Tab-separated table of C-alpha atoms (C1' of nucleotides) in Angstrom:
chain	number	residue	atom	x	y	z
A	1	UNK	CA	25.915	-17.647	6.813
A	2	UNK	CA	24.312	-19.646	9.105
A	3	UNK	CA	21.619	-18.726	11.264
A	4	UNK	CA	20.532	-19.635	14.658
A	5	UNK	CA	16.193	-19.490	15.222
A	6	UNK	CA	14.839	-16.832	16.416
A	7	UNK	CA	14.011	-18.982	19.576
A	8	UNK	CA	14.187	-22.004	21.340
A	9	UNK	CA	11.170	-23.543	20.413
A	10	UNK	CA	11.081	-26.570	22.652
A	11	UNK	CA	8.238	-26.476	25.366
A	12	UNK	CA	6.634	-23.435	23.373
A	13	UNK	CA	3.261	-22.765	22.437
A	14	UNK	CA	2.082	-22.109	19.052
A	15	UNK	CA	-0.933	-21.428	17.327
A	16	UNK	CA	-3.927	-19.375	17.929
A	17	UNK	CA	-3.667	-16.856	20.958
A	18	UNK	CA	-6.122	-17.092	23.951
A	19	UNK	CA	-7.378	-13.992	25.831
A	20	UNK	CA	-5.223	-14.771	28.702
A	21	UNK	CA	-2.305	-14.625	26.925
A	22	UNK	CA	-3.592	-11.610	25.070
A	23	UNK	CA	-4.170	-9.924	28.301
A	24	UNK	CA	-0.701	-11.219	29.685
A	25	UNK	CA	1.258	-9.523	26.769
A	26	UNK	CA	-1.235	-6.148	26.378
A	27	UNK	CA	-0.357	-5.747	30.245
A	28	UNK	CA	3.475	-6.262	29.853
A	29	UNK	CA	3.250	-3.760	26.838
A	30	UNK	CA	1.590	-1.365	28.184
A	31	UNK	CA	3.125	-1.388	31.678
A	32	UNK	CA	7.266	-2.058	29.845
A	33	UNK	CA	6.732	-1.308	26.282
A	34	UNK	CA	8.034	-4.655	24.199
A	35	UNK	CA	11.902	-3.688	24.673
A	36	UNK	CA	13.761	-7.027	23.493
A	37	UNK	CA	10.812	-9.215	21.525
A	38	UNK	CA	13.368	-11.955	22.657
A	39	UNK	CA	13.036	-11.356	26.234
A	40	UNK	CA	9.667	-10.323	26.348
A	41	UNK	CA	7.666	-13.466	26.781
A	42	UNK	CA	9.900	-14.913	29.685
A	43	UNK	CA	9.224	-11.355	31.377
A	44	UNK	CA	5.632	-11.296	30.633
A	45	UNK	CA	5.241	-14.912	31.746
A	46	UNK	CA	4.122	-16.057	28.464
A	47	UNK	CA	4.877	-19.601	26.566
A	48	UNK	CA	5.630	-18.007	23.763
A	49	UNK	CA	8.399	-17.038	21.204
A	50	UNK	CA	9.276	-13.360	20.863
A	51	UNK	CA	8.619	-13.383	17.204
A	52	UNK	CA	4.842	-14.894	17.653
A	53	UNK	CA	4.585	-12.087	20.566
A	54	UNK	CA	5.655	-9.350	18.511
A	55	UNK	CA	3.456	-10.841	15.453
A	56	UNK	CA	0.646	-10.838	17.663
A	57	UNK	CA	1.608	-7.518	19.410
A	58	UNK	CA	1.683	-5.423	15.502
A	59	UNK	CA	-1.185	-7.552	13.629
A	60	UNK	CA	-3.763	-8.174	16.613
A	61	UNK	CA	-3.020	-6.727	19.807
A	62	UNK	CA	-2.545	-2.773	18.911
A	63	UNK	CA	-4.365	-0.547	20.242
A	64	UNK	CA	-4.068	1.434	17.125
A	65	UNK	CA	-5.548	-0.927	14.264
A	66	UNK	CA	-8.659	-0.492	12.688
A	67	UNK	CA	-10.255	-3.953	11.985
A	68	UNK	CA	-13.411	-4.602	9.884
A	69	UNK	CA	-14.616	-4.205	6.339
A	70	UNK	CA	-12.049	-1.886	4.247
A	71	UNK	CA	-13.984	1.131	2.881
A	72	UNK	CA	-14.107	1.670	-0.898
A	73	UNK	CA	-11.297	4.128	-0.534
A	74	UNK	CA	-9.042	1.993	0.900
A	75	UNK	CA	-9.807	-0.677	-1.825
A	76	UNK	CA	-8.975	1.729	-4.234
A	77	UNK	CA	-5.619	3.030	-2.427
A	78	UNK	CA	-4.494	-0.434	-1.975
A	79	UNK	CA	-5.229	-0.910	-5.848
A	80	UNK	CA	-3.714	2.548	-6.947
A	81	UNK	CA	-0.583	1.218	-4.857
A	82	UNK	CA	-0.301	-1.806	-5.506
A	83	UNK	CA	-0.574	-1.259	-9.254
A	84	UNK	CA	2.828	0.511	-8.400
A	85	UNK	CA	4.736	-1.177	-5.780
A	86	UNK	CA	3.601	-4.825	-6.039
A	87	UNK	CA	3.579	-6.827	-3.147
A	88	UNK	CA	4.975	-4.433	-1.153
A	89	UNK	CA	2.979	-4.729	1.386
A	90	UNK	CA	4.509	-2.860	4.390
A	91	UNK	CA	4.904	0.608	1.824
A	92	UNK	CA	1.194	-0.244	1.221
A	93	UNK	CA	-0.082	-0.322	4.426
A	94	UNK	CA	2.079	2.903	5.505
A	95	UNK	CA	-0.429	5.080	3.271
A	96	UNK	CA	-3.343	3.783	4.906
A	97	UNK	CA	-3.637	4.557	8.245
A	98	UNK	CA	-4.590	2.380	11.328
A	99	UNK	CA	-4.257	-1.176	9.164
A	100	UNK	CA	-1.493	-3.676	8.826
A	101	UNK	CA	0.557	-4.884	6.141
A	102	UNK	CA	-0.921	-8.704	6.906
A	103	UNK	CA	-4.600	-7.548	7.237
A	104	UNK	CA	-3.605	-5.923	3.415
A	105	UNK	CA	-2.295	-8.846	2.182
A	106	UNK	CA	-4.843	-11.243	3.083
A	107	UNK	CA	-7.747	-8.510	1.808
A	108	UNK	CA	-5.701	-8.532	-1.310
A	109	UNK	CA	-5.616	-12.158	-1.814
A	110	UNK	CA	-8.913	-12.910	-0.875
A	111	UNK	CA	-11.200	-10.176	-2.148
A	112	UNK	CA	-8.925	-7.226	-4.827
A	113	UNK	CA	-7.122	-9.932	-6.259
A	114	UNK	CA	-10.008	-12.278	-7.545
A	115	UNK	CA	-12.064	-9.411	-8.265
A	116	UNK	CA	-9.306	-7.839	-10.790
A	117	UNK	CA	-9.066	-11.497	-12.171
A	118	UNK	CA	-13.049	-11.636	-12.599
A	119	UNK	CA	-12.905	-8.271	-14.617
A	120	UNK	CA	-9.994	-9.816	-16.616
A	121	UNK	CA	-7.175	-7.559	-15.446
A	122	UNK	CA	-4.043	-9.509	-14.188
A	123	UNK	CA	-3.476	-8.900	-10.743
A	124	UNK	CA	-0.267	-9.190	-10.707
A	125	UNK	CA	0.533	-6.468	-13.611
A	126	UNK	CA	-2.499	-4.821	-13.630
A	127	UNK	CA	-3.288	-5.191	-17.155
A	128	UNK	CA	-6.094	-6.629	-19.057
A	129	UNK	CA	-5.550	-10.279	-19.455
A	130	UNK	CA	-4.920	-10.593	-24.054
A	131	UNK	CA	-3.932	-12.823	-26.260
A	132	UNK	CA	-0.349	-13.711	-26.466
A	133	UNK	CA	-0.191	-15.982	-29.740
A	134	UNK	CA	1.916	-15.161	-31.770
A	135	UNK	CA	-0.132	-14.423	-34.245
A	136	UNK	CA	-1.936	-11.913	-32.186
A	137	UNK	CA	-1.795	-7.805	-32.993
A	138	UNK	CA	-1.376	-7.324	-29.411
A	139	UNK	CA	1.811	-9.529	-28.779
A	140	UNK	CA	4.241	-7.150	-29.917
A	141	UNK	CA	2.553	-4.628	-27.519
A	142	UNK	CA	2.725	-6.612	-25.246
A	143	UNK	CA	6.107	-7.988	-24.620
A	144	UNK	CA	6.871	-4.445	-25.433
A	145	UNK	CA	4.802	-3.585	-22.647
A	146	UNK	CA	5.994	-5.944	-20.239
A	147	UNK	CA	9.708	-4.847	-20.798
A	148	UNK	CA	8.786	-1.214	-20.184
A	149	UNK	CA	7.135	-2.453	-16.455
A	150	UNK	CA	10.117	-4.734	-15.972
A	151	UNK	CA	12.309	-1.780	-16.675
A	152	UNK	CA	10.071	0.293	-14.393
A	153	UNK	CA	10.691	-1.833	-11.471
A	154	UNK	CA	14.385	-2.078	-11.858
A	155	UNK	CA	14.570	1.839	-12.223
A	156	UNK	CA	12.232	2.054	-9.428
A	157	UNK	CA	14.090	0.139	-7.316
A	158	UNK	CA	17.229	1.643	-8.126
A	159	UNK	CA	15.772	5.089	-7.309
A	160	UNK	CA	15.306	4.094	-4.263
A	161	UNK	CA	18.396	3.362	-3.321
A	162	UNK	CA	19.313	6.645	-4.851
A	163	UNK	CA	16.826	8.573	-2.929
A	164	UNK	CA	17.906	6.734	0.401
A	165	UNK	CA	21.540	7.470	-0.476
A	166	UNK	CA	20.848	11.087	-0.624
A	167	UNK	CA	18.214	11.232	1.615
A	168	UNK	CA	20.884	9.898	4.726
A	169	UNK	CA	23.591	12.962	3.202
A	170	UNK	CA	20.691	15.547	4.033
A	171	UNK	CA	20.014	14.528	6.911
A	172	UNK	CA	20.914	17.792	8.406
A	173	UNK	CA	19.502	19.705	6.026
A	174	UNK	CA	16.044	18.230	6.666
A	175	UNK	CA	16.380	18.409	9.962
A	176	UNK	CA	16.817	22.152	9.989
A	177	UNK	CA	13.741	22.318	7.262
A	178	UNK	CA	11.948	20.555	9.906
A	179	UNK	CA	12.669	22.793	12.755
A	180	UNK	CA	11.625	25.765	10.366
A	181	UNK	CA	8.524	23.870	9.383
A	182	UNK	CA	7.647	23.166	13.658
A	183	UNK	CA	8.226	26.805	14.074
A	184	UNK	CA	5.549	28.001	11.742
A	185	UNK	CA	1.395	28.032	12.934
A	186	UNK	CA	0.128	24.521	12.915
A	187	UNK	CA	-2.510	23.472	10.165
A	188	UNK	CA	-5.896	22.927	11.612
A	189	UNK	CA	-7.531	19.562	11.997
A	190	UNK	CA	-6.133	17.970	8.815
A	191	UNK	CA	-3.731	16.567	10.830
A	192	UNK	CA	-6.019	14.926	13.257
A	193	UNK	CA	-5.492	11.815	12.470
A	194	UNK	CA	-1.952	11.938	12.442
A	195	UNK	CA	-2.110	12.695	16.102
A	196	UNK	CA	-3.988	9.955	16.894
A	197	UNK	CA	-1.534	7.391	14.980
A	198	UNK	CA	1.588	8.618	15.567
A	199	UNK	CA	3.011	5.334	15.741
A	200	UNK	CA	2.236	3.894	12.569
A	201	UNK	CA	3.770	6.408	10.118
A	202	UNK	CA	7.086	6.583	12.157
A	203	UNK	CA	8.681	8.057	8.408
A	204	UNK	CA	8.396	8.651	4.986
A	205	UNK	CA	8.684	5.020	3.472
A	206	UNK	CA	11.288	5.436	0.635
A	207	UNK	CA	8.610	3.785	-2.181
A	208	UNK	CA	6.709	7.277	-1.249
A	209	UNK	CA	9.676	9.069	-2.387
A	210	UNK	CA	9.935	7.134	-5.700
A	211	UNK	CA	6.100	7.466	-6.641
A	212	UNK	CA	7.276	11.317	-6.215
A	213	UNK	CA	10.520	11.260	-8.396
A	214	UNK	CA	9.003	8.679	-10.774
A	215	UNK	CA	5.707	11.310	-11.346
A	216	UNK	CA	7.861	14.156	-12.177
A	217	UNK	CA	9.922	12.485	-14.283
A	218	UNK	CA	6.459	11.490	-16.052
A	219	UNK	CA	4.411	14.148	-15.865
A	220	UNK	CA	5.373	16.773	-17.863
A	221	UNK	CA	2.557	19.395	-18.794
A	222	UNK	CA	0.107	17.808	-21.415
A	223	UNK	CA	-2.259	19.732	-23.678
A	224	UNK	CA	-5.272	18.816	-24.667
A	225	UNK	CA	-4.657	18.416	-27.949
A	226	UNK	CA	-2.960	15.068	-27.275
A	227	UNK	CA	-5.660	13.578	-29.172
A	228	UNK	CA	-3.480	10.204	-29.374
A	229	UNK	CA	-2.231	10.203	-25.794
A	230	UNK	CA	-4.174	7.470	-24.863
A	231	UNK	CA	-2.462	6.870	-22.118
A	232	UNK	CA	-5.038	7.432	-19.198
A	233	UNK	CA	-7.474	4.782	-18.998
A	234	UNK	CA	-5.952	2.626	-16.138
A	235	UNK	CA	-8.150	4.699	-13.883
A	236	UNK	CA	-10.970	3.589	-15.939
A	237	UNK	CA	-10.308	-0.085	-15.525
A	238	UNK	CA	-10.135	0.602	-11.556
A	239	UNK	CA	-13.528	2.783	-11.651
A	240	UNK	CA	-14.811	0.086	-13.347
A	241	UNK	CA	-13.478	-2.871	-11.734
A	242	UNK	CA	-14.755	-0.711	-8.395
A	243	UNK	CA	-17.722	0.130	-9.828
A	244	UNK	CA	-18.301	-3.737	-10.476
A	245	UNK	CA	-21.327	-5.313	-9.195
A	246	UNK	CA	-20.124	-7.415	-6.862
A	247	UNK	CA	-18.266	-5.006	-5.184
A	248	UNK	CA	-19.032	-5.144	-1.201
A	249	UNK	CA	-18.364	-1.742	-0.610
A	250	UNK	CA	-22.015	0.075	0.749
A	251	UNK	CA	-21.372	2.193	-2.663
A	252	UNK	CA	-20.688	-0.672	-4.913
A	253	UNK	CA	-23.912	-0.032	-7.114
A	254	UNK	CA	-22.943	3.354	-8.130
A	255	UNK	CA	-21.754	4.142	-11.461
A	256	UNK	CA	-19.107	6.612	-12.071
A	257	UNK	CA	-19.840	8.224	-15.180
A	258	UNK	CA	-16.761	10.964	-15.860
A	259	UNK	CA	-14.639	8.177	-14.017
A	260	UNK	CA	-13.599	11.092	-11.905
A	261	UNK	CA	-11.439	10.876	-8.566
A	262	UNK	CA	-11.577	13.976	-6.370
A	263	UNK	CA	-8.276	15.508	-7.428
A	264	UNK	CA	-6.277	15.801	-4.056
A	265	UNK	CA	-6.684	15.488	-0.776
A	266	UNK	CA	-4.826	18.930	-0.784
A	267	UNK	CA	-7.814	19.956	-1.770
A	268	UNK	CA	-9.904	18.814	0.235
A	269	UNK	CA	-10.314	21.304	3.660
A	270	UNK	CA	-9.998	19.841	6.978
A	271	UNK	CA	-12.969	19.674	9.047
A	272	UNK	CA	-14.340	17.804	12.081
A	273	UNK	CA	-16.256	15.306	9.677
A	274	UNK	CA	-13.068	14.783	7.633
A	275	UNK	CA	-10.763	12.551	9.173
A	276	UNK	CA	-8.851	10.741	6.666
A	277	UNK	CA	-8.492	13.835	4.115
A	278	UNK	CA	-6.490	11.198	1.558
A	279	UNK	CA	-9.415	8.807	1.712
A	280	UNK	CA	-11.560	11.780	0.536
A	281	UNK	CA	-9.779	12.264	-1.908
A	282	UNK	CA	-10.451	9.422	-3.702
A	283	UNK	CA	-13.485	9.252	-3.614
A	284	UNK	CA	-15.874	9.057	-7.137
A	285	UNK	CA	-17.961	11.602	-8.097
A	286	UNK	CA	-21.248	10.580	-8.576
A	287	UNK	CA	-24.228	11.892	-8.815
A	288	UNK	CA	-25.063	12.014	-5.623
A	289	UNK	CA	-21.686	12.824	-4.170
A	290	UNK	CA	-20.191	16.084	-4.360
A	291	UNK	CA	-17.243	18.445	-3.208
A	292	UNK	CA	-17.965	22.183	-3.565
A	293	UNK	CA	-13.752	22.371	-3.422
A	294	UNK	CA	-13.818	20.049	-6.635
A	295	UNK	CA	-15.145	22.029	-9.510
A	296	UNK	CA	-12.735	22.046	-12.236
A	297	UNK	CA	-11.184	25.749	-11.804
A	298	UNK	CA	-10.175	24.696	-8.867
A	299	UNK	CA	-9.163	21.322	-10.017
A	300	UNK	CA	-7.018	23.071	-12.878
A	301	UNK	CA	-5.668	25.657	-10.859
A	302	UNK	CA	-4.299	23.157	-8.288
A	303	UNK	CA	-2.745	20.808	-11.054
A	304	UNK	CA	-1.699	24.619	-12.913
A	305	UNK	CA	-0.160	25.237	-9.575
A	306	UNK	CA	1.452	21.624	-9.271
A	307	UNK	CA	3.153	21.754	-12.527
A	308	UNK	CA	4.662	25.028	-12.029
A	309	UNK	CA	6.107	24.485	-8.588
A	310	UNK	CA	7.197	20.887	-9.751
A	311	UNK	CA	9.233	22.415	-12.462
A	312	UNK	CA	11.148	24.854	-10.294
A	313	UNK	CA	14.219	22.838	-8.490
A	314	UNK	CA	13.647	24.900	-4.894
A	315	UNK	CA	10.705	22.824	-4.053
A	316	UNK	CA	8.741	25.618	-1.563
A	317	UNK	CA	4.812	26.030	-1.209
A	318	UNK	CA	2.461	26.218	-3.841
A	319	UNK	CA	0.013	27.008	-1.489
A	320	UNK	CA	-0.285	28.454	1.807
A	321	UNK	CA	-3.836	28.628	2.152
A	322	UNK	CA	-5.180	26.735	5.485
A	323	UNK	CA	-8.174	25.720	3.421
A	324	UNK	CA	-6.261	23.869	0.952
A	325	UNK	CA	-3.095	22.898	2.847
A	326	UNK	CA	-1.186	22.359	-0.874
A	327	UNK	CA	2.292	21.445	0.197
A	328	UNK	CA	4.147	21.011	-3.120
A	329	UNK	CA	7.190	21.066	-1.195
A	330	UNK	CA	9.566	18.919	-2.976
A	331	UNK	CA	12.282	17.265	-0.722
A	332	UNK	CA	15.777	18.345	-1.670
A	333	UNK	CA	16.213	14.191	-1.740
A	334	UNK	CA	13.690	13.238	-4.088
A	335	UNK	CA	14.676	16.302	-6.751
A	336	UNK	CA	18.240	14.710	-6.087
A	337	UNK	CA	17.013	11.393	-6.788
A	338	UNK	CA	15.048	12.777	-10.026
A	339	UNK	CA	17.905	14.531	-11.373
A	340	UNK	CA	19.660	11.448	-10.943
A	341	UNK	CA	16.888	9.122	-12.615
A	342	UNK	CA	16.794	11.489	-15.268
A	343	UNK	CA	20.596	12.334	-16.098
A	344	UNK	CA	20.558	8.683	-16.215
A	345	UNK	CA	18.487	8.168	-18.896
A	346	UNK	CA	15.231	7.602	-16.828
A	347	UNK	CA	12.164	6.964	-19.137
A	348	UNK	CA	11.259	7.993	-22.645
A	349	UNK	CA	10.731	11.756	-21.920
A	350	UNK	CA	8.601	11.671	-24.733
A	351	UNK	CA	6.155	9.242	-22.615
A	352	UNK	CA	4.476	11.254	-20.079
A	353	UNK	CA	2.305	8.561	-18.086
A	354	UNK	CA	3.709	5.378	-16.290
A	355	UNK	CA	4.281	2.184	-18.129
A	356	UNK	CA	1.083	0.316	-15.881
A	357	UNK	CA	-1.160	3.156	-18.297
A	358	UNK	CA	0.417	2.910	-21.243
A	359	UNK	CA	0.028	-0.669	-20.388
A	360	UNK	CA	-3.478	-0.803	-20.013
A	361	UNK	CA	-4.652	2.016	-22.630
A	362	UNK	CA	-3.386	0.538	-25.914
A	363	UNK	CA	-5.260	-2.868	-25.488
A	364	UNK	CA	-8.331	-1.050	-24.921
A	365	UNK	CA	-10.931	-0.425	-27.648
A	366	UNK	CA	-9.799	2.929	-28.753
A	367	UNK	CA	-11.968	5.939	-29.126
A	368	UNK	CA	-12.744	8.450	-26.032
A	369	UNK	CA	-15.522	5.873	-24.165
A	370	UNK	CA	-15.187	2.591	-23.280
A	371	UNK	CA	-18.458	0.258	-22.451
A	372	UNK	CA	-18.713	-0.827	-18.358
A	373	UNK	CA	-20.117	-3.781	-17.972
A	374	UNK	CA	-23.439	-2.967	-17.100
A	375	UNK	CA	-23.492	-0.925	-20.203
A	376	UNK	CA	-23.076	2.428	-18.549
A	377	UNK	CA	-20.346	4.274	-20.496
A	378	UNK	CA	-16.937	5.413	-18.910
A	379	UNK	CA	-15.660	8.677	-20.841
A	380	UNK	CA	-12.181	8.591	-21.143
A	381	UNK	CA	-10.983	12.393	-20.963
A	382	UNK	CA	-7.719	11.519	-21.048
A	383	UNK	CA	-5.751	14.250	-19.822
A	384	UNK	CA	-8.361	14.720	-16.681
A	385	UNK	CA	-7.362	11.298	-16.146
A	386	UNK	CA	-3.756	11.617	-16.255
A	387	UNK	CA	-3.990	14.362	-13.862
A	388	UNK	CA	-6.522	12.909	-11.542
A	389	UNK	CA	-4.697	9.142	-11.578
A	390	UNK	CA	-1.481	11.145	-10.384
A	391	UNK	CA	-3.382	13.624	-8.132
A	392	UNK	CA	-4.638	10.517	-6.528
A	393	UNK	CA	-1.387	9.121	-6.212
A	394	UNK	CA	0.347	12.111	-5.092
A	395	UNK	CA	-2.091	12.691	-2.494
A	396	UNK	CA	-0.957	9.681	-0.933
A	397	UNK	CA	2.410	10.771	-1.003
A	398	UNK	CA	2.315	14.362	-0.381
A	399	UNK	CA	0.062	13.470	3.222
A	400	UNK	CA	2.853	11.068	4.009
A	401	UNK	CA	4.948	14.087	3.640
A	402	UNK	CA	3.105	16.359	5.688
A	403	UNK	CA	2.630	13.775	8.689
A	404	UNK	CA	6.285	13.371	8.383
A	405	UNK	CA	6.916	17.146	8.633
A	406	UNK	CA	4.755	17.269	12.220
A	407	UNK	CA	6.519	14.125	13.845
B	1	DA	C1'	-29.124	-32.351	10.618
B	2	DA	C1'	-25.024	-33.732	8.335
B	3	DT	C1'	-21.641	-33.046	5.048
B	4	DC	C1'	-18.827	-30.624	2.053
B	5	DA	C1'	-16.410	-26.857	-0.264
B	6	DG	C1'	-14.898	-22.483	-0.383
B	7	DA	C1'	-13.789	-18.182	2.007
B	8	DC	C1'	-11.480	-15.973	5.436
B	9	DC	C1'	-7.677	-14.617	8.283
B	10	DA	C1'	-4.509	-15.290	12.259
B	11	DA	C1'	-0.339	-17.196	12.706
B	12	DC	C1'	3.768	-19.368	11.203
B	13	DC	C1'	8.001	-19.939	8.309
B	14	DG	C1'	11.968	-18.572	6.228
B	15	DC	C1'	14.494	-15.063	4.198
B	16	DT	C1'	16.708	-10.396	4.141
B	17	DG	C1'	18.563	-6.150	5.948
B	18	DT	C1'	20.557	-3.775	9.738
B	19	DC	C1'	23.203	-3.106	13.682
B	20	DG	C1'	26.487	-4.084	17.254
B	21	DT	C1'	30.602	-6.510	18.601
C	1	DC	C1'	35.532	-8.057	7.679
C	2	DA	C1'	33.011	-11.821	9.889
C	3	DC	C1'	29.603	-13.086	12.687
C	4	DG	C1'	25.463	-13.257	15.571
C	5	DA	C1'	21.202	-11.224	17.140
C	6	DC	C1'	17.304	-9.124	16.002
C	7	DA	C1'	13.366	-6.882	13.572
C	8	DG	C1'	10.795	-6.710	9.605
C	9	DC	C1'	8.879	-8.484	5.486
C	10	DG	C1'	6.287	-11.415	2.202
C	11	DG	C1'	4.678	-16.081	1.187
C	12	DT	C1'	2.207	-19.781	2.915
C	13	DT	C1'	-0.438	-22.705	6.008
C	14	DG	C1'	-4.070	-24.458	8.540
C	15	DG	C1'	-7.932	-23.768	11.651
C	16	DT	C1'	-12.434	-21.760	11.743
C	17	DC	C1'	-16.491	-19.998	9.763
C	18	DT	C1'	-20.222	-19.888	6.456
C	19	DG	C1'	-23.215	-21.102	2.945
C	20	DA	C1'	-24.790	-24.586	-0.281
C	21	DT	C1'	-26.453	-29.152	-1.006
DNA sequence: AATCAGACCAACCGCTGTCGT
DNA sequence: CACGACAGCGGTTGGTCTGAT
């Protein structure tokens, strides 16, 4: 169909914003709220089309972005994520708090994305860049490969919808969990930051929901003596891509030896000095950084924990320790939308890690270690990793969850 | 000091999805 | 159902900054 623009852009001003018109539209805002984006700039005495004043409004103006250098855990979020949602950038930028889907996008094009090209992983698929004669061993592999991502995305996608679709018919349902939920003692300070950016995570984005459904449908328990599930060394390639030494971050000379994330931010108590409990949780262990709460026991019992409540179809808490705040509350939706996935066909059940590992692993040298580029080696235990790359992952969504559950 | 190239990022463009009529 | 208005999203552009020569 056709379609008008957004505005009649005779007589209006474009490009870069001055301070006077940033003060014109912050006062209007603040004083109105933006209402119509349409009619805002003729109200706010402004030369401007709504669109640029909203644009300017959510990417500048804010009061509730954080500008400035993105911390190593962010890089590594917006990696993690983007390794599963693409250029999704709005779904990306709902997991990290207080920054914009543009600011994302440009730090992605300008910095993550040339530095995964420098270590020789494809940005775009987040595999390690191979020969494709035809000749090659790896070709097979990797058009194999390829069709299991491309299949990922469509199933992704169409779990979405799902999820949406069931997520709208229980509604009520979730609004009465809700009400329950608001009616029980508040956890302590985890939620800080939640308070303070209440405008930002308005909802659950649906990807959220299929990062969820798509790692139970993965993730059944492993044993250790999957000796040839070498599935798990994507989170290798980020460690040491991050680990790289051009990497900006204040941290970037560190070496992370076990290649070890934090397991959850679930795990990870609440205090005054924690503000951004999923950032924490990905953090490396190093050395010279470490959690008392992320010994392996713990670690084991969580995932232990995890995989139990996972399995059972009434959701409900794992935990309900304040310390640990382990909400493996599973929304009726998302089982739903799992069921669904899976009565469908869903992925090889006999597969337990996401195509974008089982991508990444097989190209690798084999054998338990693989050689960082300073020469360091990265131990590849691969079902720590498995657990950890999902914890990681999960954490993400599972705080999404809880900020929804308070709002 | 001047010039140039590359990096950075705010802003724009055009498309899509949603909602109201 | 068709249509228009609008908000949101992702890709792209172009102005500015910075460092190298």
């Amino acid at each position: 169909m056709g379609r008008s623009p957004c505005c009649e852009k005779v007589g209006l001003k474009k490009g870069p914003w001055t301070a006077e018109e940033d003060q014109k539209l912050i006062a209007y805002i603040e004083e109105f709220g933006h209402g119509s984006w349409r009619a805002l700039p003729a109200k706010a005495g402004l030369q401007r089309c709504g669109k640029s004043c909203r644009l300017r409004w959510t990417n500048y103006l804010r009061p509730d972005i954080k500008r400035g250098k993105f911390s190593l855990q962010e890089e590594q979020t917006i990696i993690q994520l983007h390794a599963l949602l693409g250029n999704r950038w709005s779904a990306i930028a709902a997991q990290l708090p207080r920054r914009t889907d543009n600011e994302i996008k440009n730090y992605w094009n300008t910095h993550l994305k040339k530095r995964l090209t420098r270590m020789g992983i494809d940005p775009t698929t987040h595999k390690p860049k191979q020969d494709h004669s035809p000749g090659s061993s790896t070709s097979q592999y990797t058009k194999d490969s390829a069709n299991l991502s491309h299949m990922a995305q469509w199933e992704s996608a169409r779990l979405e919808a799902e999820a949406r679709l069931v997520r709208e018919t229980n509604k009520l349902k979730v609004q009465r969990q809700l009400e329950f939920e608001s009616s029980k003692p508040q956890p302590p300070a985890r939620l800080f930051l939640n308070k303070i950016t209440p405008l930002i995570q308005p909802s659950l984005p649906p990807c959220l929901d299929i990062l969820k459904a798509w790692q139970s449908s993965w993730s059944k328990p492993t044993t250790k003596d999957d000796s040839n599930n070498n599935n798990n060394k994507m989170h290798s390639m980020y460690a040491m891509m991050l680990s790289n030494d051009d990497l900006e971050s204040p941290t970037s000379t560190l070496n992370f030896p076990g290649t070890t994330l934090l397991p959850l931010p679930l795990s990870v108590p609440m205090t005054n000095n924690n503000i951004e409990p999923f950032n924490q949780s990905l953090l490396p262990l190093t050395n010279s950084t470490n959690n008392d709460d992320d010994d392996d026991d713990d670690d084991n019992e969580i995932w232990k924990q995890f995989n139990l409540t996972k399995h059972n179809t009434e959701g409900g808490h794992g935990h309900d320790n304040n310390n640990t705040m382990l909400n493996f509350q599973q929304d009726d939706d998302i089982m739903a939308a799992v069921e669904a996935f899976r009565a469908s066909g869903g992925f090889d059940n006999n597969i337990n890690t996401p195509p974008i590992s089982t991508n990444v692993l097989q190209v690798l040298e084999g054998g338990d270690h693989q050689e960082n580029l300073d020469g360091s080696m990265i131990c590849n235990v691969n079902l720590e990793e498995n657990k950890h790359y999902w914890n990681s992952i999960l954490g993400l969504v599972n705080e999404s969850d809880d900020m929804n559950s308070i709002l």
